[in-house]
Coordinates of C-alpha atoms in Angstrom, one line a residue:
X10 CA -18.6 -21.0 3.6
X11 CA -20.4 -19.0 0.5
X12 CA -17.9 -17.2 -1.9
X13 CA -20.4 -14.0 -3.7
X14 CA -18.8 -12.1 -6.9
X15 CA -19.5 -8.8 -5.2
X16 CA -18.1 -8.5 -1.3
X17 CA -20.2 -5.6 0.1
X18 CA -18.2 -3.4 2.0
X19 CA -19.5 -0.2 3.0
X20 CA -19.5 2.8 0.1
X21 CA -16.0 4.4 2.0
X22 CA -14.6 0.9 2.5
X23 CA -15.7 0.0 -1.3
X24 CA -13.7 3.6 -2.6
X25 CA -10.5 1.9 -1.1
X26 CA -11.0 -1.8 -2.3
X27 CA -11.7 -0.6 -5.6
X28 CA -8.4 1.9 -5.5
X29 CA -6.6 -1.4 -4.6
X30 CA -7.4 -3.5 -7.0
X31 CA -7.3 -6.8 -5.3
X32 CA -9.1 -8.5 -8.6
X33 CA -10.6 -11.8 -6.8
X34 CA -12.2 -12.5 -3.5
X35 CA -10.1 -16.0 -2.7
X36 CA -6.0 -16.7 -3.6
X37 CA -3.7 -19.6 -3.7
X38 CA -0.6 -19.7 -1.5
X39 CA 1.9 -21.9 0.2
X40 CA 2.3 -19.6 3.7
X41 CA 3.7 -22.3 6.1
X42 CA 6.1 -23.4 3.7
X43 CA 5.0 -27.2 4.0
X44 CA 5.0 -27.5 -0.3
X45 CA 1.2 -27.4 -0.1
X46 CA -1.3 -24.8 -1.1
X47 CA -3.1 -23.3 1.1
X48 CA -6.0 -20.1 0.1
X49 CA -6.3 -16.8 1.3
X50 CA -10.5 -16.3 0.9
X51 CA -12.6 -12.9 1.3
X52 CA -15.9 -13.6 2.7
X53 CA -19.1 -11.7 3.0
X54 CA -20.8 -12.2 6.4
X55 CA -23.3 -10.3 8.6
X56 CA -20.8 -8.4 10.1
X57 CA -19.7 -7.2 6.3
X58 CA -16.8 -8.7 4.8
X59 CA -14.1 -11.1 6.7
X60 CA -10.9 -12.4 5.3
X61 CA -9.7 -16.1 6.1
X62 CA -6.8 -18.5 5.7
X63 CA -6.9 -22.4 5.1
X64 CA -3.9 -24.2 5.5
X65 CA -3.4 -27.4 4.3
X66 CA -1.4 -29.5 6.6
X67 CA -1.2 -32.9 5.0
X68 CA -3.7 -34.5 7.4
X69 CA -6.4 -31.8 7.7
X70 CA -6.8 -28.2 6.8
X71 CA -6.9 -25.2 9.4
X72 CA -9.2 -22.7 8.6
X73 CA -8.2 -19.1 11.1
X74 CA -9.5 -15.5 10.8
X75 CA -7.1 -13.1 9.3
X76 CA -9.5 -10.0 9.8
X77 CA -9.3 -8.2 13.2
X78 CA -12.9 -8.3 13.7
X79 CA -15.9 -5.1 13.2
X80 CA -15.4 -4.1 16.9
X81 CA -11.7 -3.2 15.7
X82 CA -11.6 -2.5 12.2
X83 CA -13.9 -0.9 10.1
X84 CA -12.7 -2.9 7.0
X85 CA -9.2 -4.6 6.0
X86 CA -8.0 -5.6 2.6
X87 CA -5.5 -8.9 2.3
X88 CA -3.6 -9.7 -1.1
X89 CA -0.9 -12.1 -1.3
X90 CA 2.8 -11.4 -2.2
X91 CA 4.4 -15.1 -2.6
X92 CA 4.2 -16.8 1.0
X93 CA 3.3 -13.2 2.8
X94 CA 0.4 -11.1 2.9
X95 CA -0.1 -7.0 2.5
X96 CA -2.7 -6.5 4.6
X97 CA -4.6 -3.0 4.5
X98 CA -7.1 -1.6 7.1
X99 CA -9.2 1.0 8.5
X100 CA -9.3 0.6 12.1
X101 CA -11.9 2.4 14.6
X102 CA -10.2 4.6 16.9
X103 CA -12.6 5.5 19.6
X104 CA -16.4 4.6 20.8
X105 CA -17.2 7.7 18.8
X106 CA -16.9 6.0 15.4
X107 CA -13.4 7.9 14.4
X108 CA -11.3 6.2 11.9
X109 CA -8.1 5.6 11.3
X110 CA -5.8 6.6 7.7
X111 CA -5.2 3.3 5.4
X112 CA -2.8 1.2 6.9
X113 CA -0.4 -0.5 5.7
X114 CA 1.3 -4.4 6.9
X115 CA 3.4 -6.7 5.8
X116 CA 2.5 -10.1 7.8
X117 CA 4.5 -13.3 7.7
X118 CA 2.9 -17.1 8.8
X119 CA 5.4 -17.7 11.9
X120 CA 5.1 -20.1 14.8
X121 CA 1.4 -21.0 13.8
X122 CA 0.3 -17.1 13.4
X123 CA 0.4 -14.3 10.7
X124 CA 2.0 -11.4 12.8
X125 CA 3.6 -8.6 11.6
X126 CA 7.1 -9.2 9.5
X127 CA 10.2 -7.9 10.7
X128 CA 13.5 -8.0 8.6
X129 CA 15.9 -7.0 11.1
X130 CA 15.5 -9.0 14.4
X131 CA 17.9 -6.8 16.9
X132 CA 18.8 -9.9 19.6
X133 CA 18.6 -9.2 23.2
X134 CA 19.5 -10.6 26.5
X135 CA 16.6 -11.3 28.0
X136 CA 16.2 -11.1 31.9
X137 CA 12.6 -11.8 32.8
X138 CA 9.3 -11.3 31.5
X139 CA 6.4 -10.1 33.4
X140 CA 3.0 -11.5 31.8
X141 CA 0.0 -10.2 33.6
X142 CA -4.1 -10.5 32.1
X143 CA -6.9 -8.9 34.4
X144 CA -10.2 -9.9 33.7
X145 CA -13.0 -7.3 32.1
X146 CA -15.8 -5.6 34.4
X147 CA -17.9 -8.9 34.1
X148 CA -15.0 -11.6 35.0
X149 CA -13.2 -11.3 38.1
X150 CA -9.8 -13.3 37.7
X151 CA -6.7 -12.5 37.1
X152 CA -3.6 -14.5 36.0
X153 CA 0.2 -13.2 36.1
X154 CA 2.8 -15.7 34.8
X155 CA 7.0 -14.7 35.3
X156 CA 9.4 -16.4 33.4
X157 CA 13.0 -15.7 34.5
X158 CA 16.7 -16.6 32.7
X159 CA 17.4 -19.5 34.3
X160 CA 14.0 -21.2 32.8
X161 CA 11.7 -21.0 35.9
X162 CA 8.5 -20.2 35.8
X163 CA 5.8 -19.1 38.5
X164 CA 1.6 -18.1 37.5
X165 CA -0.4 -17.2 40.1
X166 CA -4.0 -17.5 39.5
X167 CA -6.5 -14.9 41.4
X168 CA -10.3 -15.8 41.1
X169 CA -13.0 -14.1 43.6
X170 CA -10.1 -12.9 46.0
X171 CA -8.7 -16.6 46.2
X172 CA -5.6 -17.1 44.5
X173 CA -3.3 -20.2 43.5
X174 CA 0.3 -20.5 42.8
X175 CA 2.2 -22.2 40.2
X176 CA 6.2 -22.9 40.0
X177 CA 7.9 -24.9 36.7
X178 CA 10.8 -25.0 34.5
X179 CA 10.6 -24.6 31.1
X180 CA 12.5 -26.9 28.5
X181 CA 14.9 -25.2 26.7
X182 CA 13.1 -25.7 23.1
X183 CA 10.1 -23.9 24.8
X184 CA 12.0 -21.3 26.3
X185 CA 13.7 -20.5 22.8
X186 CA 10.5 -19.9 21.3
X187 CA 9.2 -17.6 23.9
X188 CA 12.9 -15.6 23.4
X189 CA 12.6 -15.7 19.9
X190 CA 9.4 -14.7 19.3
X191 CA 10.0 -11.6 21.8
X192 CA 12.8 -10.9 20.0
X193 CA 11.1 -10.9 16.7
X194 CA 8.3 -8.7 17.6
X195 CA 10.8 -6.2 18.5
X196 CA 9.1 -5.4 21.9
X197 CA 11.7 -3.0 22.7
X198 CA 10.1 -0.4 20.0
X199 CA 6.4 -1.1 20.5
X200 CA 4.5 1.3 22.1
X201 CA 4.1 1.7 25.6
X202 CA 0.3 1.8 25.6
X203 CA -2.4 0.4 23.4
X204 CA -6.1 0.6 23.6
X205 CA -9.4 -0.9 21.7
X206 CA -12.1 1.2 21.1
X207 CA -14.6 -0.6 22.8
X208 CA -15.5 -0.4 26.6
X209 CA -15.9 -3.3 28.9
X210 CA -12.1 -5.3 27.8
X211 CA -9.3 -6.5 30.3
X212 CA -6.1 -5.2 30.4
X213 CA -2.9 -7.4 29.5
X214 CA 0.2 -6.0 31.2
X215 CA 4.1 -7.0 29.8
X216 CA 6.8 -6.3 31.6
X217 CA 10.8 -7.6 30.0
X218 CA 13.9 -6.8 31.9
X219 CA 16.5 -7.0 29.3
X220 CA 20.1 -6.3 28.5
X221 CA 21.9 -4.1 31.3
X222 CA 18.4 -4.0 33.3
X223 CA 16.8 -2.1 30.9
X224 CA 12.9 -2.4 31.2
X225 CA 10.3 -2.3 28.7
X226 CA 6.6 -1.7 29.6
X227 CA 3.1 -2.2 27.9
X228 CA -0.2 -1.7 28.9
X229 CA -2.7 -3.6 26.6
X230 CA -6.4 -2.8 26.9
X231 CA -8.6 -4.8 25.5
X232 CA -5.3 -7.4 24.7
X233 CA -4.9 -6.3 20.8
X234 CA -2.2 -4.1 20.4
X235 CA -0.2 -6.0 17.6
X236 CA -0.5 -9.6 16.1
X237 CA 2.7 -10.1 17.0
X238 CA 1.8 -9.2 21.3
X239 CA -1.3 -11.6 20.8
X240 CA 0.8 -14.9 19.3
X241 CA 3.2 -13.7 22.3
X242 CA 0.1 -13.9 24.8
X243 CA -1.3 -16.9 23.7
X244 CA 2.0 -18.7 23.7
X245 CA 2.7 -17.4 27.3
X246 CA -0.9 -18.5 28.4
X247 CA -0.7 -21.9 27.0
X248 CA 2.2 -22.7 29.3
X249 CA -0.3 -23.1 31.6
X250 CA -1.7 -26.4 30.2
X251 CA 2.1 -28.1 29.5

């Protein structure tokens, strides 16, 4: 990792960095709340500048991307406020090169992610979730996971028109989390439809039956709709491997 004096943005990404003042390319931080600093570093790389995070876990340090990546933002900004982050982008909004306003995030370090803060977590009674992922135009698999109120689970794993079945029960600390982190995201006022700009991505599908049988839907292409959805899929995927 190189640290330069002058990140080199792009001259309409460099007009908003220099409007926001983030004085200095790296920060020191204590985001997981462990009592030990971790940094918040701005990088230049080929693909223009990236922003990381190293946390400092006592036995080893995690370094993790905090930027999006240049096939979904344009450029994004990161400046510390205590243990959080304001985190500023431009995103692309189409394969035409179209960009979005300045936008504005507060994001929080919770259950081994930054996703998106939210200060009021509304509780629900949740019924089941519906996790689907399809595969892109080169991989053909597809994996759909349910996870119902009594704890059981069921994934059934489709792979060149063969599929496989899978029934478990979920301890009640995993469960919890999965409810929690739902909850936290506020999936019931996300939107219904999210896309990437760029051709070519699976499709994640969500489906939660909640409260009096109400239903919330979401169709993810290209599996990036919010940091919050992406810790939620990656948490619901990696029950495949407990």
């Amino acid at each position: 990792m190189s640290l330069e004096d002058k990140l080199k943005y792009d001259w309409y990404c460099n007009v908003i960095n220099d409007s926001l003042k983030p004085q200095k390319a790296w920060w020191k931080a204590d985001f997981d709340l462990n009592g030990l600093t971790d940094l918040l570093i701005t990088r230049n790389t080929y693909n223009g500048p990236e922003t990381v995070y190293i946390l400092d876990t006592g036995n080893s340090f995690e370094l993790k991307n905090l930027s999006m990546g240049n096939l979904y933002e344009q450029c994004s900004f990161a400046i510390p406020n205590n243990n959080k982050i304001t985190y500023y982008s431009i995103k692309i909004l189409d394969r035409y090169g179209n960009l979005s306003k300045l936008i504005k995030q507060g994001l929080i370090y919770k259950n081994g992610s930054f996703i998106e803060e939210n200060p009021d977590v509304q509780r629900h009674h949740i019924l089941e979730i519906e996790f689907e992922m399809g595969g892109s135009h080169w991989i053909n698999s597809n994996t759909k996971i349910e996870i119902v109120s009594n704890r059981d689970i069921a994934w059934t794993v489709t792979k060149d028109d063969h599929s496989h079945v899978y029934s478990s029960k979920l301890s009640k600390e995993k469960f919890k989390e999965i409810i929690d982190l739902l909850n936290y995201i506020d999936f019931e006022n996300l939107h219904d439809e999210y896309n990437v700009s760029y051709s070519d991505a699976g499709t994640t599908h969500l489906k939660v039956t909640y409260d009096h049988l109400k239903v919330k839907t979401i169709r993810d292409y290209g599996g990036m709709g919010t940091r919050g959805l992406r810790k939620l899929y990656d948490t619901i995927l990696a029950l495949k491997n407990q």
